[in-house]
Amino acid sequence: MIRYELSCDNGHAFEGWFGSADDFDRQQKRALVSCPTCGSTHVAKRLMAPSVSTARKKERRQELVVQAGQKEMMNKLREIVSTIRANSEDVGERFPEEARKIHYGEAEQRGLIGRASADEVRELLEEGVEVAPLPVLPDETN
């Protein structure tokens, strides 16, 4: 696609997108290019500065896209962790014991959060107790 700055014989400026330079020329000859303001088909290309994409500009655009994506992901993670915390009981160091009680039907089903060592988590998983760590997220800045 190619973008042209255009103007009509009445001085109205606008832009147009075309498949190629030849595409613009063909459409103009058939009077298919018209001013959106007044409808004039006497349209000409205006002088415009080329859009030069340097490697540095491209890298910066990619960085901005990645940063925006990371920020969005962190916001979603914060929302998920907040929802889990709001709907769970914090049992602290008793987590492995309480998780087992729920798993084996000795306590009512409910959401739990708490602390467990790596060995305790491994043992719970080996027993078939479903557990997952909550991520520790950095404080939000900006």
PDB file of C-alpha atoms in Angstrom:
ATOM      1  CA  MET A   1       0.000   0.000   0.000  1.00  0.00           C
ATOM      2  CA  ILE A   2       1.101   3.533  -0.695  1.00  0.00           C
ATOM      3  CA  ARG A   3      -0.289   6.692   0.894  1.00  0.00           C
ATOM      4  CA  TYR A   4      -0.478   9.955  -1.010  1.00  0.00           C
ATOM      5  CA  GLU A   5      -1.209  13.449   0.201  1.00  0.00           C
ATOM      6  CA  LEU A   6      -3.720  14.747  -2.342  1.00  0.00           C
ATOM      7  CA  SER A   7      -5.493  18.000  -3.132  1.00  0.00           C
ATOM      8  CA  CYS A   8      -8.321  18.976  -5.445  1.00  0.00           C
ATOM      9  CA  ASP A   9      -8.565  21.980  -7.738  1.00  0.00           C
ATOM     10  CA  ASN A  10     -10.607  23.728  -5.006  1.00  0.00           C
ATOM     11  CA  GLY A  11      -7.680  23.543  -2.579  1.00  0.00           C
ATOM     12  CA  HIS A  12      -9.003  20.821  -0.285  1.00  0.00           C
ATOM     13  CA  ALA A  13      -6.256  18.572   1.122  1.00  0.00           C
ATOM     14  CA  PHE A  14      -6.802  14.897   1.932  1.00  0.00           C
ATOM     15  CA  GLU A  15      -4.987  11.591   1.779  1.00  0.00           C
ATOM     16  CA  GLY A  16      -5.551   8.475  -0.245  1.00  0.00           C
ATOM     17  CA  TRP A  17      -4.277   4.912  -0.023  1.00  0.00           C
ATOM     18  CA  PHE A  18      -3.521   2.938  -3.179  1.00  0.00           C
ATOM     19  CA  GLY A  19      -2.141  -0.465  -4.039  1.00  0.00           C
ATOM     20  CA  SER A  20       0.693   1.112  -6.041  1.00  0.00           C
ATOM     21  CA  ALA A  21       1.680   4.299  -7.867  1.00  0.00           C
ATOM     22  CA  ASP A  22       0.215   2.789 -11.051  1.00  0.00           C
ATOM     23  CA  ASP A  23      -3.034   2.081  -9.208  1.00  0.00           C
ATOM     24  CA  PHE A  24      -3.379   5.790  -8.375  1.00  0.00           C
ATOM     25  CA  ASP A  25      -2.643   6.786 -11.988  1.00  0.00           C
ATOM     26  CA  ARG A  26      -5.225   4.331 -13.376  1.00  0.00           C
ATOM     27  CA  GLN A  27      -7.915   5.466 -10.945  1.00  0.00           C
ATOM     28  CA  GLN A  28      -7.186   9.126 -11.604  1.00  0.00           C
ATOM     29  CA  LYS A  29      -7.461   8.666 -15.398  1.00  0.00           C
ATOM     30  CA  ARG A  30     -10.866   7.024 -14.931  1.00  0.00           C
ATOM     31  CA  ALA A  31     -11.987   9.875 -12.620  1.00  0.00           C
ATOM     32  CA  LEU A  32     -12.359   7.459  -9.699  1.00  0.00           C
ATOM     33  CA  VAL A  33     -10.311   9.595  -7.300  1.00  0.00           C
ATOM     34  CA  SER A  34     -12.434  12.391  -5.912  1.00  0.00           C
ATOM     35  CA  CYS A  35     -12.236  14.968  -3.138  1.00  0.00           C
ATOM     36  CA  PRO A  36     -14.199  13.857  -0.078  1.00  0.00           C
ATOM     37  CA  THR A  37     -15.101  17.486   0.673  1.00  0.00           C
ATOM     38  CA  CYS A  38     -16.412  18.774  -2.648  1.00  0.00           C
ATOM     39  CA  GLY A  39     -16.454  15.714  -4.932  1.00  0.00           C
ATOM     40  CA  SER A  40     -14.080  17.214  -7.521  1.00  0.00           C
ATOM     41  CA  THR A  41     -12.265  14.612  -9.636  1.00  0.00           C
ATOM     42  CA  HIS A  42      -9.502  17.076 -10.543  1.00  0.00           C
ATOM     43  CA  VAL A  43      -7.086  15.672  -7.984  1.00  0.00           C
ATOM     44  CA  ALA A  44      -3.292  15.895  -7.864  1.00  0.00           C
ATOM     45  CA  LYS A  45      -0.588  14.480  -5.598  1.00  0.00           C
ATOM     46  CA  ARG A  46       0.906  16.948  -3.165  1.00  0.00           C
ATOM     47  CA  LEU A  47       4.575  17.148  -2.288  1.00  0.00           C
ATOM     48  CA  MET A  48       5.242  15.117   0.825  1.00  0.00           C
ATOM     49  CA  ALA A  49       8.281  14.135   2.821  1.00  0.00           C
ATOM     50  CA  PRO A  50       9.200  10.464   2.588  1.00  0.00           C
ATOM     51  CA  SER A  51       8.764   8.363   5.674  1.00  0.00           C
ATOM     52  CA  VAL A  52      12.235   6.996   6.338  1.00  0.00           C
ATOM     53  CA  SER A  53      12.357   4.100   8.739  1.00  0.00           C
ATOM     54  CA  THR A  54      15.730   3.758  10.388  1.00  0.00           C
ATOM     55  CA  ALA A  55      16.848   0.726  12.332  1.00  0.00           C
ATOM     56  CA  ARG A  56      16.827   2.850  15.489  1.00  0.00           C
ATOM     57  CA  LYS A  57      13.210   3.961  14.902  1.00  0.00           C
ATOM     58  CA  LYS A  58      12.181   0.381  14.220  1.00  0.00           C
ATOM     59  CA  GLU A  59      13.877  -0.847  17.398  1.00  0.00           C
ATOM     60  CA  ARG A  60      12.196   1.906  19.437  1.00  0.00           C
ATOM     61  CA  ARG A  61       8.755   1.020  18.012  1.00  0.00           C
ATOM     62  CA  GLN A  62       9.369  -2.636  18.864  1.00  0.00           C
ATOM     63  CA  GLU A  63      10.435  -1.655  22.402  1.00  0.00           C
ATOM     64  CA  LEU A  64       7.264   0.392  22.857  1.00  0.00           C
ATOM     65  CA  VAL A  65       5.102  -2.501  21.675  1.00  0.00           C
ATOM     66  CA  VAL A  66       6.888  -4.920  24.018  1.00  0.00           C
ATOM     67  CA  GLN A  67       6.643  -2.465  26.942  1.00  0.00           C
ATOM     68  CA  ALA A  68       2.931  -1.956  26.322  1.00  0.00           C
ATOM     69  CA  GLY A  69       2.421  -5.727  26.145  1.00  0.00           C
ATOM     70  CA  GLN A  70       4.380  -6.284  29.333  1.00  0.00           C
ATOM     71  CA  LYS A  71       2.444  -3.576  31.148  1.00  0.00           C
ATOM     72  CA  GLU A  72      -0.862  -5.089  30.021  1.00  0.00           C
ATOM     73  CA  MET A  73       0.287  -8.561  31.110  1.00  0.00           C
ATOM     74  CA  MET A  74       1.394  -7.275  34.531  1.00  0.00           C
ATOM     75  CA  ASN A  75      -1.938  -5.504  35.015  1.00  0.00           C
ATOM     76  CA  LYS A  76      -3.822  -8.709  34.175  1.00  0.00           C
ATOM     77  CA  LEU A  77      -1.616 -10.710  36.565  1.00  0.00           C
ATOM     78  CA  ARG A  78      -2.222  -8.167  39.337  1.00  0.00           C
ATOM     79  CA  GLU A  79      -5.963  -8.456  38.715  1.00  0.00           C
ATOM     80  CA  ILE A  80      -5.853 -12.263  38.837  1.00  0.00           C
ATOM     81  CA  VAL A  81      -3.752 -12.370  42.016  1.00  0.00           C
ATOM     82  CA  SER A  82      -6.016  -9.787  43.640  1.00  0.00           C
ATOM     83  CA  THR A  83      -9.115 -11.836  42.780  1.00  0.00           C
ATOM     84  CA  ILE A  84      -7.541 -15.023  44.142  1.00  0.00           C
ATOM     85  CA  ARG A  85      -6.526 -13.295  47.377  1.00  0.00           C
ATOM     86  CA  ALA A  86      -9.980 -11.729  47.805  1.00  0.00           C
ATOM     87  CA  ASN A  87     -11.682 -15.119  47.390  1.00  0.00           C
ATOM     88  CA  SER A  88      -9.303 -17.265  49.441  1.00  0.00           C
ATOM     89  CA  GLU A  89      -8.544 -17.882  53.096  1.00  0.00           C
ATOM     90  CA  ASP A  90      -4.955 -17.109  54.113  1.00  0.00           C
ATOM     91  CA  VAL A  91      -3.863 -19.973  56.380  1.00  0.00           C
ATOM     92  CA  GLY A  92      -0.192 -18.982  56.496  1.00  0.00           C
ATOM     93  CA  GLU A  93       2.197 -21.771  57.518  1.00  0.00           C
ATOM     94  CA  ARG A  94      -0.712 -24.227  57.904  1.00  0.00           C
ATOM     95  CA  PHE A  95      -1.172 -24.332  54.116  1.00  0.00           C
ATOM     96  CA  PRO A  96       0.100 -27.924  53.528  1.00  0.00           C
ATOM     97  CA  GLU A  97      -2.018 -29.274  56.388  1.00  0.00           C
ATOM     98  CA  GLU A  98      -5.194 -27.405  55.336  1.00  0.00           C
ATOM     99  CA  ALA A  99      -4.731 -28.307  51.659  1.00  0.00           C
ATOM    100  CA  ARG A 100      -4.495 -31.999  52.583  1.00  0.00           C
ATOM    101  CA  LYS A 101      -7.641 -31.787  54.745  1.00  0.00           C
ATOM    102  CA  ILE A 102      -9.600 -30.354  51.815  1.00  0.00           C
ATOM    103  CA  HIS A 103      -8.126 -32.880  49.372  1.00  0.00           C
ATOM    104  CA  TYR A 104      -9.034 -35.845  51.569  1.00  0.00           C
ATOM    105  CA  GLY A 105     -12.523 -34.504  52.383  1.00  0.00           C
ATOM    106  CA  GLU A 106     -11.744 -33.727  56.033  1.00  0.00           C
ATOM    107  CA  ALA A 107     -12.562 -30.024  55.567  1.00  0.00           C
ATOM    108  CA  GLU A 108     -14.969 -28.103  53.361  1.00  0.00           C
ATOM    109  CA  GLN A 109     -13.877 -27.127  49.862  1.00  0.00           C
ATOM    110  CA  ARG A 110     -12.583 -23.541  49.786  1.00  0.00           C
ATOM    111  CA  GLY A 111      -9.838 -21.462  48.278  1.00  0.00           C
ATOM    112  CA  LEU A 112      -6.635 -21.325  50.292  1.00  0.00           C
ATOM    113  CA  ILE A 113      -3.517 -19.260  50.181  1.00  0.00           C
ATOM    114  CA  GLY A 114      -0.521 -19.595  52.458  1.00  0.00           C
ATOM    115  CA  ARG A 115       3.116 -20.599  52.610  1.00  0.00           C
ATOM    116  CA  ALA A 116       4.824 -23.909  51.897  1.00  0.00           C
ATOM    117  CA  SER A 117       8.419 -24.952  51.306  1.00  0.00           C
ATOM    118  CA  ALA A 118       9.510 -26.444  47.992  1.00  0.00           C
ATOM    119  CA  ASP A 119       9.619 -29.899  49.615  1.00  0.00           C
ATOM    120  CA  GLU A 120       6.094 -29.486  51.014  1.00  0.00           C
ATOM    121  CA  VAL A 121       4.783 -28.422  47.602  1.00  0.00           C
ATOM    122  CA  ARG A 122       6.468 -31.408  45.945  1.00  0.00           C
ATOM    123  CA  GLU A 123       4.874 -33.762  48.503  1.00  0.00           C
ATOM    124  CA  LEU A 124       1.437 -32.209  47.998  1.00  0.00           C
ATOM    125  CA  LEU A 125       1.712 -32.608  44.218  1.00  0.00           C
ATOM    126  CA  GLU A 126       2.856 -36.236  44.577  1.00  0.00           C
ATOM    127  CA  GLU A 127      -0.276 -36.877  46.674  1.00  0.00           C
ATOM    128  CA  GLY A 128      -2.449 -35.376  43.943  1.00  0.00           C
ATOM    129  CA  VAL A 129      -3.243 -32.178  45.846  1.00  0.00           C
ATOM    130  CA  GLU A 130      -3.646 -29.383  43.317  1.00  0.00           C
ATOM    131  CA  VAL A 131      -1.523 -26.394  44.287  1.00  0.00           C
ATOM    132  CA  ALA A 132       0.000 -23.529  42.363  1.00  0.00           C
ATOM    133  CA  PRO A 133       2.221 -20.683  43.507  1.00  0.00           C
ATOM    134  CA  LEU A 134       0.974 -17.104  43.319  1.00  0.00           C
ATOM    135  CA  PRO A 135       3.499 -14.863  41.608  1.00  0.00           C
ATOM    136  CA  VAL A 136       5.159 -12.149  43.649  1.00  0.00           C
ATOM    137  CA  LEU A 137       4.748  -9.068  41.488  1.00  0.00           C
ATOM    138  CA  PRO A 138       6.811  -5.896  41.634  1.00  0.00           C
ATOM    139  CA  ASP A 139       5.109  -2.757  42.862  1.00  0.00           C
ATOM    140  CA  GLU A 140       3.296  -0.882  40.117  1.00  0.00           C
ATOM    141  CA  THR A 141       5.123   2.200  38.917  1.00  0.00           C
ATOM    142  CA  ASN A 142       3.733   4.941  36.642  1.00  0.00           C
TER     143      ASN A 142
END
